[in-house]
PDB file of C-alpha atoms in Angstrom:
ATOM      1  CA  UNK A   1      10.739  29.908   4.709  1.00 87.00           C
ATOM      2  CA  UNK A   2       7.949  27.581   5.695  1.00 89.00           C
ATOM      3  CA  UNK A   3       7.647  26.043   9.122  1.00 93.00           C
ATOM      4  CA  UNK A   4       5.201  23.639  10.705  1.00 96.00           C
ATOM      5  CA  UNK A   5       4.312  23.611  14.380  1.00 96.00           C
ATOM      6  CA  UNK A   6       2.604  20.778  16.161  1.00 96.00           C
ATOM      7  CA  UNK A   7       1.632  20.609  19.802  1.00 93.00           C
ATOM      8  CA  UNK A   8       1.666  19.308  22.375  1.00 94.00           C
ATOM      9  CA  UNK A   9       4.742  17.114  22.038  1.00 94.00           C
ATOM     10  CA  UNK A  10       3.506  14.627  24.609  1.00 95.00           C
ATOM     11  CA  UNK A  11       0.048  13.963  25.995  1.00 97.00           C
ATOM     12  CA  UNK A  12      -1.303  11.491  28.507  1.00 97.00           C
ATOM     13  CA  UNK A  13      -5.077  11.233  28.610  1.00 97.00           C
ATOM     14  CA  UNK A  14      -7.556   8.941  30.372  1.00 98.00           C
ATOM     15  CA  UNK A  15      -9.906   6.743  28.401  1.00 97.00           C
ATOM     16  CA  UNK A  16     -13.102   8.591  27.572  1.00 97.00           C
ATOM     17  CA  UNK A  17     -11.574  12.060  27.705  1.00 97.00           C
ATOM     18  CA  UNK A  18     -11.615  14.467  24.732  1.00 97.00           C
ATOM     19  CA  UNK A  19      -8.658  15.200  22.518  1.00 96.00           C
ATOM     20  CA  UNK A  20      -7.466  18.206  20.584  1.00 97.00           C
ATOM     21  CA  UNK A  21      -4.162  18.281  18.722  1.00 97.00           C
ATOM     22  CA  UNK A  22      -3.222  21.357  16.774  1.00 96.00           C
ATOM     23  CA  UNK A  23      -1.012  21.940  13.788  1.00 97.00           C
ATOM     24  CA  UNK A  24      -0.169  25.225  12.117  1.00 97.00           C
ATOM     25  CA  UNK A  25       1.917  26.072   9.084  1.00 97.00           C
ATOM     26  CA  UNK A  26       3.697  29.358   8.497  1.00 96.00           C
ATOM     27  CA  UNK A  27       5.142  30.897   5.358  1.00 94.00           C
ATOM     28  CA  UNK A  28       2.775  29.472   2.774  1.00 92.00           C
ATOM     29  CA  UNK A  29      -0.820  29.801   1.660  1.00 92.00           C
ATOM     30  CA  UNK A  30      -3.425  27.172   0.929  1.00 93.00           C
ATOM     31  CA  UNK A  31      -1.219  24.199   1.807  1.00 94.00           C
ATOM     32  CA  UNK A  32      -2.433  20.637   1.654  1.00 93.00           C
ATOM     33  CA  UNK A  33      -2.539  19.357   5.227  1.00 95.00           C
ATOM     34  CA  UNK A  34      -2.330  15.827   6.596  1.00 95.00           C
ATOM     35  CA  UNK A  35      -2.752  13.922   9.831  1.00 96.00           C
ATOM     36  CA  UNK A  36      -0.968  10.596  10.206  1.00 96.00           C
ATOM     37  CA  UNK A  37      -0.835   8.077  12.995  1.00 95.00           C
ATOM     38  CA  UNK A  38       2.148   5.880  13.569  1.00 92.00           C
ATOM     39  CA  UNK A  39       1.849   2.784  15.705  1.00 82.00           C
ATOM     40  CA  UNK A  40       4.949   0.844  16.635  1.00 73.00           C
ATOM     41  CA  UNK A  41       6.178  -1.250  13.727  1.00 67.00           C
ATOM     42  CA  UNK A  42       3.202  -0.405  11.549  1.00 71.00           C
ATOM     43  CA  UNK A  43       4.404   2.448   9.419  1.00 85.00           C
ATOM     44  CA  UNK A  44       2.433   5.575   8.617  1.00 92.00           C
ATOM     45  CA  UNK A  45      -1.341   5.523   8.476  1.00 92.00           C
ATOM     46  CA  UNK A  46      -2.990   8.505   6.800  1.00 93.00           C
ATOM     47  CA  UNK A  47      -5.969   9.597   8.881  1.00 95.00           C
ATOM     48  CA  UNK A  48      -7.162  12.811   7.243  1.00 95.00           C
ATOM     49  CA  UNK A  49      -6.098  15.242   4.613  1.00 92.00           C
ATOM     50  CA  UNK A  50      -7.332  18.641   3.555  1.00 94.00           C
ATOM     51  CA  UNK A  51      -6.875  20.671   0.397  1.00 91.00           C
ATOM     52  CA  UNK A  52      -8.604  23.790   1.713  1.00 91.00           C
ATOM     53  CA  UNK A  53     -10.586  25.394   4.514  1.00 93.00           C
ATOM     54  CA  UNK A  54     -13.462  23.182   5.540  1.00 89.00           C
ATOM     55  CA  UNK A  55     -12.466  20.451   3.103  1.00 92.00           C
ATOM     56  CA  UNK A  56     -11.575  17.273   4.972  1.00 93.00           C
ATOM     57  CA  UNK A  57     -11.116  13.790   3.569  1.00 91.00           C
ATOM     58  CA  UNK A  58     -11.173  10.869   5.953  1.00 90.00           C
ATOM     59  CA  UNK A  59      -9.127   7.839   5.074  1.00 87.00           C
ATOM     60  CA  UNK A  60     -10.236   5.377   7.730  1.00 81.00           C
ATOM     61  CA  UNK A  61     -13.363   5.114   9.873  1.00 69.00           C
ATOM     62  CA  UNK A  62     -12.407   5.749  13.450  1.00 80.00           C
ATOM     63  CA  UNK A  63     -12.943   7.566  16.671  1.00 88.00           C
ATOM     64  CA  UNK A  64     -11.228  10.720  15.447  1.00 94.00           C
ATOM     65  CA  UNK A  65     -12.211  13.777  13.435  1.00 95.00           C
ATOM     66  CA  UNK A  66     -10.341  16.646  11.836  1.00 96.00           C
ATOM     67  CA  UNK A  67     -11.139  20.260  11.139  1.00 96.00           C
ATOM     68  CA  UNK A  68      -9.508  23.104   9.271  1.00 97.00           C
ATOM     69  CA  UNK A  69     -10.954  26.325  10.659  1.00 95.00           C
ATOM     70  CA  UNK A  70      -8.283  28.503   9.064  1.00 95.00           C
ATOM     71  CA  UNK A  71      -6.117  28.203   5.988  1.00 96.00           C
ATOM     72  CA  UNK A  72      -3.009  27.093   7.850  1.00 96.00           C
ATOM     73  CA  UNK A  73      -4.527  25.403  10.882  1.00 97.00           C
ATOM     74  CA  UNK A  74      -5.393  21.736  11.130  1.00 97.00           C
ATOM     75  CA  UNK A  75      -6.921  20.198  14.236  1.00 97.00           C
ATOM     76  CA  UNK A  76      -7.316  16.548  15.186  1.00 97.00           C
ATOM     77  CA  UNK A  77     -10.050  15.826  17.715  1.00 96.00           C
ATOM     78  CA  UNK A  78     -11.892  13.133  19.555  1.00 96.00           C
ATOM     79  CA  UNK A  79     -14.900  13.334  21.842  1.00 95.00           C
ATOM     80  CA  UNK A  80     -13.982  10.196  23.775  1.00 96.00           C
ATOM     81  CA  UNK A  81     -10.568   8.599  23.564  1.00 96.00           C
ATOM     82  CA  UNK A  82     -10.094   4.852  23.358  1.00 95.00           C
ATOM     83  CA  UNK A  83      -7.064   2.855  24.412  1.00 94.00           C
ATOM     84  CA  UNK A  84      -6.469   2.072  20.750  1.00 91.00           C
ATOM     85  CA  UNK A  85      -6.017   5.784  20.008  1.00 93.00           C
ATOM     86  CA  UNK A  86      -2.589   5.695  21.613  1.00 93.00           C
ATOM     87  CA  UNK A  87       0.239   6.336  19.194  1.00 93.00           C
ATOM     88  CA  UNK A  88       2.444   8.916  17.576  1.00 95.00           C
ATOM     89  CA  UNK A  89       0.539  11.543  15.602  1.00 96.00           C
ATOM     90  CA  UNK A  90       2.187  13.469  12.829  1.00 97.00           C
ATOM     91  CA  UNK A  91       1.006  16.522  10.972  1.00 97.00           C
ATOM     92  CA  UNK A  92       2.382  17.312   7.533  1.00 97.00           C
ATOM     93  CA  UNK A  93       1.891  19.830   4.774  1.00 95.00           C
ATOM     94  CA  UNK A  94       2.601  19.927   1.048  1.00 93.00           C
ATOM     95  CA  UNK A  95       2.617  22.857  -1.374  1.00 90.00           C
ATOM     96  CA  UNK A  96      -0.565  23.556  -3.280  1.00 85.00           C
ATOM     97  CA  UNK A  97      -0.628  23.060  -7.007  1.00 73.00           C
ATOM     98  CA  UNK A  98       2.695  21.217  -7.181  1.00 65.00           C
ATOM     99  CA  UNK A  99       1.705  19.157 -10.207  1.00 65.00           C
ATOM    100  CA  UNK A 100       1.250  16.030  -8.170  1.00 65.00           C
ATOM    101  CA  UNK A 101       4.757  15.973  -6.787  1.00 71.00           C
ATOM    102  CA  UNK A 102       3.359  16.065  -3.287  1.00 78.00           C
ATOM    103  CA  UNK A 103       6.520  16.653  -1.302  1.00 90.00           C
ATOM    104  CA  UNK A 104       5.381  16.489   2.309  1.00 94.00           C
ATOM    105  CA  UNK A 105       6.990  18.258   5.256  1.00 95.00           C
ATOM    106  CA  UNK A 106       6.396  16.993   8.743  1.00 96.00           C
ATOM    107  CA  UNK A 107       5.962  18.376  12.206  1.00 96.00           C
ATOM    108  CA  UNK A 108       7.794  16.952  15.186  1.00 96.00           C
ATOM    109  CA  UNK A 109       4.862  14.784  16.227  1.00 95.00           C
ATOM    110  CA  UNK A 110       2.722  14.241  19.325  1.00 96.00           C
ATOM    111  CA  UNK A 111       3.097  11.150  21.487  1.00 95.00           C
ATOM    112  CA  UNK A 112      -0.382  10.294  22.812  1.00 95.00           C
ATOM    113  CA  UNK A 113      -0.813   7.774  25.571  1.00 96.00           C
ATOM    114  CA  UNK A 114      -4.355   6.829  26.511  1.00 96.00           C
ATOM    115  CA  UNK A 115      -4.538   5.133  29.903  1.00 95.00           C
TER     116      UNK A 115
ATOM    117  CA  UNK B   1      -2.991  -0.987  -7.133  1.00 76.00           C
ATOM    118  CA  UNK B   2      -0.318   1.421  -6.052  1.00 85.00           C
ATOM    119  CA  UNK B   3       2.007   0.114  -3.370  1.00 92.00           C
ATOM    120  CA  UNK B   4       5.460   0.440  -1.880  1.00 95.00           C
ATOM    121  CA  UNK B   5       7.411  -2.459  -0.407  1.00 96.00           C
ATOM    122  CA  UNK B   6      10.418  -2.201   1.834  1.00 97.00           C
ATOM    123  CA  UNK B   7      11.520  -5.816   2.133  1.00 96.00           C
ATOM    124  CA  UNK B   8      13.833  -5.316   5.094  1.00 95.00           C
ATOM    125  CA  UNK B   9      12.119  -4.537   8.384  1.00 94.00           C
ATOM    126  CA  UNK B  10      15.357  -4.199  10.303  1.00 96.00           C
ATOM    127  CA  UNK B  11      18.994  -3.874   9.231  1.00 97.00           C
ATOM    128  CA  UNK B  12      22.131  -3.699  11.341  1.00 97.00           C
ATOM    129  CA  UNK B  13      25.426  -2.454   9.942  1.00 97.00           C
ATOM    130  CA  UNK B  14      28.767  -1.553  11.430  1.00 97.00           C
ATOM    131  CA  UNK B  15      29.870   2.039  11.512  1.00 97.00           C
ATOM    132  CA  UNK B  16      31.888   2.827   8.401  1.00 97.00           C
ATOM    133  CA  UNK B  17      30.289   0.057   6.374  1.00 98.00           C
ATOM    134  CA  UNK B  18      28.255   0.701   3.257  1.00 98.00           C
ATOM    135  CA  UNK B  19      24.469   0.659   3.333  1.00 98.00           C
ATOM    136  CA  UNK B  20      21.718  -0.177   0.897  1.00 98.00           C
ATOM    137  CA  UNK B  21      18.043  -0.012   1.818  1.00 98.00           C
ATOM    138  CA  UNK B  22      15.653  -1.535  -0.652  1.00 98.00           C
ATOM    139  CA  UNK B  23      12.414  -0.079  -1.958  1.00 98.00           C
ATOM    140  CA  UNK B  24      10.123  -1.517  -4.628  1.00 97.00           C
ATOM    141  CA  UNK B  25       7.052   0.225  -5.923  1.00 95.00           C
ATOM    142  CA  UNK B  26       4.008  -0.563  -7.984  1.00 92.00           C
ATOM    143  CA  UNK B  27       2.670   2.374  -9.913  1.00 83.00           C
ATOM    144  CA  UNK B  28       1.186   2.640 -13.381  1.00 75.00           C
ATOM    145  CA  UNK B  29       2.591   5.980 -14.463  1.00 77.00           C
ATOM    146  CA  UNK B  30       5.980   7.648 -14.079  1.00 78.00           C
ATOM    147  CA  UNK B  31       6.549   7.619 -10.347  1.00 88.00           C
ATOM    148  CA  UNK B  32       7.587  10.457  -8.118  1.00 91.00           C
ATOM    149  CA  UNK B  33       9.676   8.752  -5.440  1.00 94.00           C
ATOM    150  CA  UNK B  34      10.901   9.811  -2.031  1.00 96.00           C
ATOM    151  CA  UNK B  35      13.011   8.684   0.880  1.00 98.00           C
ATOM    152  CA  UNK B  36      12.432  10.077   4.347  1.00 98.00           C
ATOM    153  CA  UNK B  37      14.281   9.498   7.606  1.00 97.00           C
ATOM    154  CA  UNK B  38      12.796   9.508  11.097  1.00 96.00           C
ATOM    155  CA  UNK B  39      14.926   9.731  14.214  1.00 93.00           C
ATOM    156  CA  UNK B  40      13.366   8.274  17.387  1.00 89.00           C
ATOM    157  CA  UNK B  41      10.470  10.375  18.646  1.00 88.00           C
ATOM    158  CA  UNK B  42      10.779  12.859  15.808  1.00 91.00           C
ATOM    159  CA  UNK B  43       8.976  13.769  12.641  1.00 93.00           C
ATOM    160  CA  UNK B  44      10.052  12.681   9.171  1.00 95.00           C
ATOM    161  CA  UNK B  45      12.730  14.514   7.226  1.00 97.00           C
ATOM    162  CA  UNK B  46      13.021  14.383   3.454  1.00 96.00           C
ATOM    163  CA  UNK B  47      16.301  12.775   2.399  1.00 97.00           C
ATOM    164  CA  UNK B  48      15.887  12.894  -1.355  1.00 96.00           C
ATOM    165  CA  UNK B  49      13.400  12.703  -4.187  1.00 94.00           C
ATOM    166  CA  UNK B  50      13.181  11.553  -7.775  1.00 94.00           C
ATOM    167  CA  UNK B  51      10.920  13.246 -10.288  1.00 89.00           C
ATOM    168  CA  UNK B  52      12.612  12.852 -13.646  1.00 85.00           C
ATOM    169  CA  UNK B  53      15.955  13.042 -15.397  1.00 87.00           C
ATOM    170  CA  UNK B  54      19.107  11.546 -13.923  1.00 89.00           C
ATOM    171  CA  UNK B  55      18.227   8.248 -12.291  1.00 92.00           C
ATOM    172  CA  UNK B  56      20.878   8.666  -9.601  1.00 96.00           C
ATOM    173  CA  UNK B  57      19.798  11.333  -7.161  1.00 96.00           C
ATOM    174  CA  UNK B  58      21.797  12.858  -4.385  1.00 97.00           C
ATOM    175  CA  UNK B  59      20.305  13.780  -1.055  1.00 97.00           C
ATOM    176  CA  UNK B  60      21.244  15.192   2.288  1.00 96.00           C
ATOM    177  CA  UNK B  61      23.558  13.556   4.823  1.00 95.00           C
ATOM    178  CA  UNK B  62      25.569  11.788   2.114  1.00 97.00           C
ATOM    179  CA  UNK B  63      22.711   9.589   0.897  1.00 98.00           C
ATOM    180  CA  UNK B  64      21.925   8.753  -2.701  1.00 98.00           C
ATOM    181  CA  UNK B  65      19.281   6.659  -4.421  1.00 98.00           C
ATOM    182  CA  UNK B  66      19.008   5.085  -7.830  1.00 97.00           C
ATOM    183  CA  UNK B  67      15.770   4.775  -9.763  1.00 95.00           C
ATOM    184  CA  UNK B  68      15.582   1.608 -11.856  1.00 95.00           C
ATOM    185  CA  UNK B  69      12.408   1.492 -13.885  1.00 92.00           C
ATOM    186  CA  UNK B  70      13.033  -2.049 -15.164  1.00 92.00           C
ATOM    187  CA  UNK B  71      13.179  -3.314 -11.590  1.00 94.00           C
ATOM    188  CA  UNK B  72      10.572  -0.929 -10.137  1.00 94.00           C
ATOM    189  CA  UNK B  73      13.102  -0.046  -7.488  1.00 96.00           C
ATOM    190  CA  UNK B  74      14.413   3.035  -5.757  1.00 97.00           C
ATOM    191  CA  UNK B  75      17.129   1.823  -3.401  1.00 98.00           C
ATOM    192  CA  UNK B  76      18.822   4.114  -0.926  1.00 98.00           C
ATOM    193  CA  UNK B  77      22.595   3.939  -0.478  1.00 98.00           C
ATOM    194  CA  UNK B  78      25.348   5.442   1.602  1.00 98.00           C
ATOM    195  CA  UNK B  79      29.040   4.573   1.181  1.00 97.00           C
ATOM    196  CA  UNK B  80      29.983   4.852   4.849  1.00 98.00           C
ATOM    197  CA  UNK B  81      27.449   4.796   7.649  1.00 98.00           C
ATOM    198  CA  UNK B  82      27.806   6.943  10.738  1.00 97.00           C
ATOM    199  CA  UNK B  83      26.341   6.112  14.154  1.00 96.00           C
ATOM    200  CA  UNK B  84      24.006   9.098  13.774  1.00 96.00           C
ATOM    201  CA  UNK B  85      22.363   7.402  10.775  1.00 97.00           C
ATOM    202  CA  UNK B  86      20.566   4.991  13.095  1.00 97.00           C
ATOM    203  CA  UNK B  87      16.898   5.749  12.437  1.00 97.00           C
ATOM    204  CA  UNK B  88      13.768   4.587  10.627  1.00 96.00           C
ATOM    205  CA  UNK B  89      13.757   5.036   6.857  1.00 97.00           C
ATOM    206  CA  UNK B  90      10.611   5.321   4.777  1.00 97.00           C
ATOM    207  CA  UNK B  91      10.198   5.061   1.045  1.00 97.00           C
ATOM    208  CA  UNK B  92       7.185   6.648  -0.618  1.00 95.00           C
ATOM    209  CA  UNK B  93       5.617   7.236  -4.016  1.00 92.00           C
ATOM    210  CA  UNK B  94       3.270  10.086  -4.881  1.00 88.00           C
ATOM    211  CA  UNK B  95      -0.169   8.640  -5.468  1.00 81.00           C
ATOM    212  CA  UNK B  96      -3.426  10.178  -6.521  1.00 74.00           C
ATOM    213  CA  UNK B  97      -5.255  12.989  -4.795  1.00 74.00           C
ATOM    214  CA  UNK B  98      -2.204  14.605  -3.242  1.00 77.00           C
ATOM    215  CA  UNK B  99      -1.345  11.590  -1.112  1.00 85.00           C
ATOM    216  CA  UNK B 100       1.855   9.649  -0.600  1.00 90.00           C
ATOM    217  CA  UNK B 101       1.894   5.871  -0.580  1.00 91.00           C
ATOM    218  CA  UNK B 102       4.314   4.661   2.063  1.00 94.00           C
ATOM    219  CA  UNK B 103       6.347   1.573   2.692  1.00 95.00           C
ATOM    220  CA  UNK B 104       6.297   0.185   6.221  1.00 94.00           C
ATOM    221  CA  UNK B 105       9.798   1.416   6.906  1.00 95.00           C
ATOM    222  CA  UNK B 106      13.223  -0.065   7.582  1.00 96.00           C
ATOM    223  CA  UNK B 107      14.791   0.320  10.992  1.00 96.00           C
ATOM    224  CA  UNK B 108      18.545   0.855  10.808  1.00 97.00           C
ATOM    225  CA  UNK B 109      20.842   0.068  13.718  1.00 97.00           C
ATOM    226  CA  UNK B 110      24.530   0.974  13.596  1.00 97.00           C
ATOM    227  CA  UNK B 111      27.107  -0.971  15.596  1.00 95.00           C
ATOM    228  CA  UNK B 112      30.143   0.938  16.823  1.00 90.00           C
TER     229      UNK B 112
END
């Protein structure tokens, strides 16, 4: 069966420090991968998604970037964190070639506090 | 434009009472619809999905949802709510380019 791992679960970082959040998927090949941010009371904001290695689509201009160095690895990064980067970050995956059904499966999330 | 609206930001029900969470969508083609649940500090879990066929779909944890094309709705229901159902509920529709379009969520509180 497929599983998704996301770490760390909690992170406290000072303003201006770098960021690296990692997400890996097991039990499938060539998944679609997603990074979301969730701010309190504001629903789910899609940040990046990827349909393959090295293929990254950015949904909103921001202080963050994403990379997919391996088929089942998705990394969210920042060179210098801002206070506004605080939030709950979720990684998700969906099966490739699913005829547009796009069922997404989520990791447990990372709570990022920038102080 | 494709969109999902969850009109109720917050709902409180008593344990044992019935529940209905509303979801309205705007989508040009036949929609693929989803409901997810998020417990505090956790990721999202798929409750149920509608792709085609029977408009009443059954999900996990005793939830069901009914697709009504004429009303562009996909409301989530449960006959008897348990305290463990307190969570955030998200409705979504599959959009273009392998993305989901999300509602802003409904927060459910359950009174003992």
